[in-house]
Amino acid sequence: MDIRTACLGLLSYGEATGYDIKQRCERICSHFFAAGYGSIYPALAELAREGFVACREEPGAGGQPRKVYSITPAGREELLARLASAEPKHRVHSDFALLMFFADLLPPERVDAMIGRRLGDIRDQLERLLRLEAAGRGLPPGIAFTRGMGIAVLRATIDYLEANRAGFRSTLASRPKQEDHSFHHPDTGDPA
Amino acid sequence: MDIRTACLGLLSYGEATGYDIKQRCERICSHFFAAGYGSIYPALAELAREGFVACREEPGAGGQPRKVYSITPAGREELLARLASAEPKHRVHSDFALLMFFADLLPPERVDAMIGRRLGDIRDQLERLLRLEAAGRGLPPGIAFTRGMGIAVLRATIDYLEANRAGFRSTLASRPKQEDHSFHHPDTGDPA
DNA sequence: CCTTACATGTAAACCGTTACATGATTGG
DNA sequence: CCAATCATGTAACGGTTTACATGTAAGG
């Protein structure tokens, strides 16, 4: 699903500026979706060109004009169509995991430090999601569902990292460099 | 981290053809990294040009030549340098979650069906990771660590989905369409 | 006979991220 | 005075996906 659809969807929850959309994303769906201004503004401009959103100009804080976008009936229809034809893909791209994957090529302290930093990031994300309920009572069902899913995954990750950090570190320390642990011949897995 | 580095890393575990690399990826790190042939082959060609991998041609099954790549000492050095300077980013892009996020715009049966399909995918992935240990005894520490992390996250997701599927469905059914659940005025969260 | 697995590669299209460019206001 | 917040946008670059192009061998 592209960013245009996501913006349209976010706008189905109420009008917003490009800036607002980014903030909303970060607050409520940063655990499975991210977008930068460089994607959002052009997306909004195109949606406006296509008539799926309307734009109203307002003087914002400081006298500079701000563009408040709202979804149009045509936009709602389009959103429904796009959601109906979207495939529910799911992909994770984790350099953190990749680095852990090659951990025996790195100094154990660095690996441990990375785990520490990652734990910090995850805890921040988790707190953000927990705060979300405290503030917005009676969240829309979709938002509550994805929030719960995020919390479950984040907690599981924290638990795993905390439970295995020390053991991983000592395993790495006791086996300084990547010795020849076979991984090529039987190609790890199938009967072949 | 780009695909070139990832290929170099995979080759640090033993020589392989482009085809092998893709299979390995799918078997052991598909839960946090993916690459298609269209990325792998050019990556390998460039690494060879730079002298980080060596290429040996062999007659493969069927008489067609296959190119077996192996990492060179220069490649090992380069890999170390790249891993040392890599930032441990982590990003999830989930259209599945996005669709759940906008669930009240979709027919409840479709939402439920998507959850069912997703559960199937996750269970397949989980099984693949579980099989990995049964086959390759004594996995390298990094691989064992990321495998464990994947299993933990996958299990947590399955548990969440199973526990909340029915409730989500009935919530959606009892509230047919996106009524005006405010999400704009207090902007969900902070004191502003 | 047909499909799956093995095997390699190119080119174009599509998308998104990053960096750049600008500017006012508020609070420390 | 400096940093942060609010606010909008463009352009270049980098990266991946998809489609195209080709061919053998084994198994059902």
mmCIF file of N, CA and C in Angstrom, chain A residues 12-95:
data_model
loop_
_atom_site.group_PDB
_atom_site.id
_atom_site.type_symbol
_atom_site.label_atom_id
_atom_site.label_comp_id
_atom_site.label_asym_id
_atom_site.label_seq_id
_atom_site.Cartn_x
_atom_site.Cartn_y
_atom_site.Cartn_z
ATOM 1 N N SER A 12 -9.282 10.040 6.887
ATOM 2 C CA SER A 12 -10.647 9.557 7.138
ATOM 3 C C SER A 12 -10.968 9.660 8.635
ATOM 4 N N TYR A 13 -9.961 9.848 9.448
ATOM 5 C CA TYR A 13 -10.155 10.019 10.885
ATOM 6 C C TYR A 13 -10.255 11.500 11.260
ATOM 7 N N GLY A 14 -10.255 12.373 10.250
ATOM 8 C CA GLY A 14 -10.369 13.802 10.540
ATOM 9 C C GLY A 14 -9.348 14.615 9.772
ATOM 10 N N GLU A 15 -9.693 15.862 9.506
ATOM 11 C CA GLU A 15 -8.818 16.715 8.718
ATOM 12 C C GLU A 15 -7.485 16.961 9.417
ATOM 13 N N ALA A 16 -6.490 17.287 8.615
ATOM 14 C CA ALA A 16 -5.154 17.482 9.174
ATOM 15 C C ALA A 16 -4.242 18.177 8.174
ATOM 16 N N THR A 17 -3.176 18.747 8.668
ATOM 17 C CA THR A 17 -2.138 19.309 7.803
ATOM 18 C C THR A 17 -1.117 18.202 7.561
ATOM 19 N N GLY A 18 -0.205 18.437 6.654
ATOM 20 C CA GLY A 18 0.832 17.461 6.391
ATOM 21 C C GLY A 18 1.636 17.195 7.659
ATOM 22 N N TYR A 19 1.883 18.258 8.361
ATOM 23 C CA TYR A 19 2.625 18.159 9.607
ATOM 24 C C TYR A 19 1.890 17.272 10.620
ATOM 25 N N ASP A 20 0.585 17.524 10.755
ATOM 26 C CA ASP A 20 -0.240 16.727 11.663
ATOM 27 C C ASP A 20 -0.174 15.237 11.327
ATOM 28 N N ILE A 21 -0.228 14.953 10.032
ATOM 29 C CA ILE A 21 -0.237 13.558 9.607
ATOM 30 C C ILE A 21 1.013 12.835 10.080
ATOM 31 N N LYS A 22 2.125 13.520 9.927
ATOM 32 C CA LYS A 22 3.375 12.910 10.392
ATOM 33 C C LYS A 22 3.314 12.657 11.898
ATOM 34 N N GLN A 23 2.831 13.631 12.662
ATOM 35 C CA GLN A 23 2.750 13.464 14.118
ATOM 36 C C GLN A 23 1.836 12.296 14.473
ATOM 37 N N ARG A 24 0.708 12.233 13.813
ATOM 38 C CA ARG A 24 -0.237 11.139 14.065
ATOM 39 C C ARG A 24 0.401 9.790 13.800
ATOM 40 N N CYS A 25 1.064 9.701 12.670
ATOM 41 C CA CYS A 25 1.763 8.466 12.306
ATOM 42 C C CYS A 25 2.697 8.056 13.424
ATOM 43 N N GLU A 26 3.474 9.010 13.878
ATOM 44 C CA GLU A 26 4.467 8.680 14.893
ATOM 45 C C GLU A 26 3.820 8.242 16.188
ATOM 46 N N ARG A 27 2.699 8.870 16.515
ATOM 47 C CA ARG A 27 2.069 8.553 17.786
ATOM 48 C C ARG A 27 1.344 7.211 17.757
ATOM 49 N N ILE A 28 0.644 6.962 16.654
ATOM 50 C CA ILE A 28 -0.213 5.774 16.667
ATOM 51 C C ILE A 28 0.167 4.613 15.762
ATOM 52 N N CYS A 29 1.008 4.844 14.795
ATOM 53 C CA CYS A 29 1.352 3.684 13.973
ATOM 54 C C CYS A 29 2.815 3.582 13.596
ATOM 55 N N SER A 30 3.677 4.204 14.374
ATOM 56 C CA SER A 30 5.095 4.152 14.033
ATOM 57 C C SER A 30 5.652 2.724 14.133
ATOM 58 N N HIS A 31 4.949 1.835 14.848
ATOM 59 C CA HIS A 31 5.485 0.474 14.963
ATOM 60 C C HIS A 31 5.238 -0.389 13.729
ATOM 61 N N PHE A 32 4.485 0.124 12.764
ATOM 62 C CA PHE A 32 4.347 -0.665 11.532
ATOM 63 C C PHE A 32 4.305 0.173 10.263
ATOM 64 N N PHE A 33 4.461 1.472 10.425
ATOM 65 C CA PHE A 33 4.423 2.333 9.252
ATOM 66 C C PHE A 33 5.164 3.637 9.520
ATOM 67 N N ALA A 34 5.934 4.084 8.561
ATOM 68 C CA ALA A 34 6.661 5.340 8.719
ATOM 69 C C ALA A 34 6.568 6.142 7.437
ATOM 70 N N ALA A 35 6.554 7.444 7.570
ATOM 71 C CA ALA A 35 6.557 8.303 6.397
ATOM 72 C C ALA A 35 7.229 9.621 6.739
ATOM 73 N N GLY A 36 8.008 10.115 5.824
ATOM 74 C CA GLY A 36 8.693 11.395 6.022
ATOM 75 C C GLY A 36 7.947 12.494 5.288
ATOM 76 N N TYR A 37 8.298 13.733 5.569
ATOM 77 C CA TYR A 37 7.653 14.858 4.901
ATOM 78 C C TYR A 37 7.833 14.784 3.393
ATOM 79 N N GLY A 38 8.973 14.299 2.996
ATOM 80 C CA GLY A 38 9.273 14.172 1.579
ATOM 81 C C GLY A 38 8.330 13.232 0.850
ATOM 82 N N SER A 39 7.617 12.412 1.586
ATOM 83 C CA SER A 39 6.618 11.541 0.975
ATOM 84 C C SER A 39 5.218 12.113 1.174
ATOM 85 N N ILE A 40 4.982 12.652 2.347
ATOM 86 C CA ILE A 40 3.650 13.119 2.709
ATOM 87 C C ILE A 40 3.190 14.317 1.881
ATOM 88 N N TYR A 41 4.007 15.337 1.788
ATOM 89 C CA TYR A 41 3.579 16.528 1.061
ATOM 90 C C TYR A 41 3.258 16.257 -0.406
ATOM 91 N N PRO A 42 4.131 15.580 -1.123
ATOM 92 C CA PRO A 42 3.773 15.261 -2.510
ATOM 93 C C PRO A 42 2.509 14.386 -2.597
ATOM 94 N N ALA A 43 2.331 13.487 -1.641
ATOM 95 C CA ALA A 43 1.154 12.614 -1.649
ATOM 96 C C ALA A 43 -0.119 13.442 -1.503
ATOM 97 N N LEU A 44 -0.078 14.382 -0.566
ATOM 98 C CA LEU A 44 -1.229 15.250 -0.332
ATOM 99 C C LEU A 44 -1.533 16.093 -1.572
ATOM 100 N N ALA A 45 -0.493 16.602 -2.183
ATOM 101 C CA ALA A 45 -0.668 17.428 -3.380
ATOM 102 C C ALA A 45 -1.327 16.621 -4.494
ATOM 103 N N GLU A 46 -0.898 15.367 -4.634
ATOM 104 C CA GLU A 46 -1.479 14.556 -5.696
ATOM 105 C C GLU A 46 -2.930 14.188 -5.399
ATOM 106 N N LEU A 47 -3.192 13.861 -4.145
ATOM 107 C CA LEU A 47 -4.567 13.531 -3.758
ATOM 108 C C LEU A 47 -5.486 14.731 -4.022
ATOM 109 N N ALA A 48 -4.970 15.930 -3.803
ATOM 110 C CA ALA A 48 -5.764 17.137 -4.045
ATOM 111 C C ALA A 48 -6.035 17.307 -5.534
ATOM 112 N N ARG A 49 -4.987 17.069 -6.344
ATOM 113 C CA ARG A 49 -5.114 17.154 -7.798
ATOM 114 C C ARG A 49 -6.193 16.194 -8.299
ATOM 115 N N GLU A 50 -6.231 15.004 -7.676
ATOM 116 C CA GLU A 50 -7.181 13.986 -8.103
ATOM 117 C C GLU A 50 -8.589 14.204 -7.527
ATOM 118 N N GLY A 51 -8.701 15.178 -6.636
ATOM 119 C CA GLY A 51 -10.013 15.468 -6.056
ATOM 120 C C GLY A 51 -10.412 14.573 -4.897
ATOM 121 N N PHE A 52 -9.471 13.821 -4.346
ATOM 122 C CA PHE A 52 -9.787 12.922 -3.233
ATOM 123 C C PHE A 52 -9.704 13.625 -1.889
ATOM 124 N N VAL A 53 -9.022 14.743 -1.865
ATOM 125 C CA VAL A 53 -8.989 15.553 -0.649
ATOM 126 C C VAL A 53 -9.203 17.013 -1.030
ATOM 127 N N ALA A 54 -9.758 17.779 -0.084
ATOM 128 C CA ALA A 54 -9.928 19.211 -0.289
ATOM 129 C C ALA A 54 -8.924 19.924 0.598
ATOM 130 N N CYS A 55 -8.489 21.078 0.141
ATOM 131 C CA CYS A 55 -7.496 21.820 0.900
ATOM 132 C C CYS A 55 -8.035 23.201 1.275
ATOM 133 N N ARG A 56 -7.912 23.515 2.537
ATOM 134 C CA ARG A 56 -8.370 24.801 3.030
ATOM 135 C C ARG A 56 -7.148 25.499 3.633
ATOM 136 N N GLU A 57 -6.963 26.768 3.267
ATOM 137 C CA GLU A 57 -5.801 27.459 3.808
ATOM 138 C C GLU A 57 -6.206 28.283 5.027
ATOM 139 N N GLU A 58 -5.372 28.201 6.042
ATOM 140 C CA GLU A 58 -5.658 28.871 7.312
ATOM 141 C C GLU A 58 -4.405 29.562 7.793
ATOM 142 N N PRO A 59 -4.554 30.685 8.494
ATOM 143 C CA PRO A 59 -3.362 31.258 9.109
ATOM 144 C C PRO A 59 -3.034 30.420 10.343
ATOM 145 N N GLY A 60 -1.838 29.905 10.380
ATOM 146 C CA GLY A 60 -1.453 29.046 11.506
ATOM 147 C C GLY A 60 -0.755 29.847 12.582
ATOM 148 N N ALA A 61 -0.237 29.163 13.561
ATOM 149 C CA ALA A 61 0.514 29.837 14.610
ATOM 150 C C ALA A 61 1.672 30.592 13.978
ATOM 151 N N GLY A 62 1.662 31.892 14.107
ATOM 152 C CA GLY A 62 2.762 32.679 13.572
ATOM 153 C C GLY A 62 2.433 33.385 12.276
ATOM 154 N N GLY A 63 1.171 33.321 11.860
ATOM 155 C CA GLY A 63 0.793 34.046 10.663
ATOM 156 C C GLY A 63 1.085 33.330 9.363
ATOM 157 N N GLN A 64 1.968 32.318 9.400
ATOM 158 C CA GLN A 64 2.218 31.575 8.158
ATOM 159 C C GLN A 64 0.989 30.740 7.843
ATOM 160 N N PRO A 65 0.642 30.662 6.597
ATOM 161 C CA PRO A 65 -0.526 29.869 6.232
ATOM 162 C C PRO A 65 -0.245 28.381 6.409
ATOM 163 N N ARG A 66 -1.265 27.658 6.858
ATOM 164 C CA ARG A 66 -1.139 26.205 6.942
ATOM 165 C C ARG A 66 -2.262 25.598 6.116
ATOM 166 N N LYS A 67 -1.971 24.488 5.479
ATOM 167 C CA LYS A 67 -2.939 23.858 4.590
ATOM 168 C C LYS A 67 -3.607 22.696 5.292
ATOM 169 N N VAL A 68 -4.895 22.863 5.544
ATOM 170 C CA VAL A 68 -5.631 21.809 6.225
ATOM 171 C C VAL A 68 -6.376 20.967 5.193
ATOM 172 N N TYR A 69 -6.043 19.689 5.161
ATOM 173 C CA TYR A 69 -6.654 18.786 4.182
ATOM 174 C C TYR A 69 -7.785 17.987 4.804
ATOM 175 N N SER A 70 -8.839 17.757 4.026
ATOM 176 C CA SER A 70 -9.923 16.889 4.491
ATOM 177 C C SER A 70 -10.353 15.979 3.345
ATOM 178 N N ILE A 71 -10.828 14.819 3.702
ATOM 179 C CA ILE A 71 -11.202 13.839 2.688
ATOM 180 C C ILE A 71 -12.552 14.212 2.073
ATOM 181 N N THR A 72 -12.698 14.007 0.781
ATOM 182 C CA THR A 72 -13.958 14.300 0.074
ATOM 183 C C THR A 72 -14.751 13.005 -0.090
ATOM 184 N N PRO A 73 -16.020 13.083 -0.453
ATOM 185 C CA PRO A 73 -16.788 11.849 -0.708
ATOM 186 C C PRO A 73 -16.100 10.968 -1.746
ATOM 187 N N ALA A 74 -15.579 11.577 -2.805
ATOM 188 C CA ALA A 74 -14.852 10.799 -3.818
ATOM 189 C C ALA A 74 -13.632 10.129 -3.192
ATOM 190 N N GLY A 75 -13.008 10.822 -2.269
ATOM 191 C CA GLY A 75 -11.847 10.279 -1.581
ATOM 192 C C GLY A 75 -12.209 9.072 -0.739
ATOM 193 N N ARG A 76 -13.351 9.157 -0.061
ATOM 194 C CA ARG A 76 -13.801 8.038 0.755
ATOM 195 C C ARG A 76 -14.048 6.801 -0.095
ATOM 196 N N GLU A 77 -14.653 7.046 -1.268
ATOM 197 C CA GLU A 77 -14.926 5.933 -2.180
ATOM 198 C C GLU A 77 -13.624 5.300 -2.664
ATOM 199 N N GLU A 78 -12.719 6.188 -3.046
ATOM 200 C CA GLU A 78 -11.418 5.726 -3.521
ATOM 201 C C GLU A 78 -10.695 4.925 -2.442
ATOM 202 N N LEU A 79 -10.758 5.421 -1.220
ATOM 203 C CA LEU A 79 -10.102 4.734 -0.100
ATOM 204 C C LEU A 79 -10.669 3.322 0.065
ATOM 205 N N LEU A 80 -11.983 3.228 0.041
ATOM 206 C CA LEU A 80 -12.635 1.923 0.157
ATOM 207 C C LEU A 80 -12.143 0.978 -0.941
ATOM 208 N N ALA A 81 -12.085 1.500 -2.162
ATOM 209 C CA ALA A 81 -11.650 0.668 -3.288
ATOM 210 C C ALA A 81 -10.206 0.209 -3.097
ATOM 211 N N ARG A 82 -9.355 1.143 -2.663
ATOM 212 C CA ARG A 82 -7.947 0.788 -2.490
ATOM 213 C C ARG A 82 -7.755 -0.219 -1.368
ATOM 214 N N LEU A 83 -8.501 -0.029 -0.279
ATOM 215 C CA LEU A 83 -8.378 -0.970 0.835
ATOM 216 C C LEU A 83 -8.884 -2.351 0.421
ATOM 217 N N ALA A 84 -9.930 -2.340 -0.410
ATOM 218 C CA ALA A 84 -10.518 -3.607 -0.842
ATOM 219 C C ALA A 84 -9.561 -4.405 -1.716
ATOM 220 N N SER A 85 -8.736 -3.707 -2.480
ATOM 221 C CA SER A 85 -7.851 -4.432 -3.395
ATOM 222 C C SER A 85 -6.427 -4.580 -2.864
ATOM 223 N N ALA A 86 -6.183 -4.073 -1.679
ATOM 224 C CA ALA A 86 -4.831 -4.142 -1.123
ATOM 225 C C ALA A 86 -4.510 -5.535 -0.617
ATOM 226 N N GLU A 87 -3.280 -5.951 -0.830
ATOM 227 C CA GLU A 87 -2.843 -7.231 -0.288
ATOM 228 C C GLU A 87 -2.178 -7.003 1.056
ATOM 229 N N PRO A 88 -2.564 -7.808 2.037
ATOM 230 C CA PRO A 88 -2.036 -7.601 3.389
ATOM 231 C C PRO A 88 -0.614 -8.098 3.582
ATOM 232 N N LYS A 89 0.327 -7.444 2.938
ATOM 233 C CA LYS A 89 1.730 -7.825 3.081
ATOM 234 C C LYS A 89 2.278 -7.388 4.431
ATOM 235 N N HIS A 90 3.397 -7.942 4.762
ATOM 236 C CA HIS A 90 4.023 -7.603 6.036
ATOM 237 C C HIS A 90 5.506 -7.827 5.861
ATOM 238 N N ARG A 91 6.273 -6.777 6.009
ATOM 239 C CA ARG A 91 7.706 -7.003 5.901
ATOM 240 C C ARG A 91 8.498 -6.228 6.935
ATOM 241 N N VAL A 92 9.507 -6.923 7.424
ATOM 242 C CA VAL A 92 10.382 -6.341 8.427
ATOM 243 C C VAL A 92 11.748 -6.213 7.779
ATOM 244 N N HIS A 93 12.358 -5.071 7.954
ATOM 245 C CA HIS A 93 13.725 -4.938 7.478
ATOM 246 C C HIS A 93 14.541 -4.444 8.653
ATOM 247 N N SER A 94 15.261 -5.361 9.253
ATOM 248 C CA SER A 94 15.958 -5.012 10.483
ATOM 249 C C SER A 94 17.466 -5.141 10.367
ATOM 250 N N ASP A 95 18.113 -3.988 10.329
ATOM 251 C CA ASP A 95 19.567 -3.989 10.337
ATOM 252 C C ASP A 95 20.069 -4.442 11.701
#
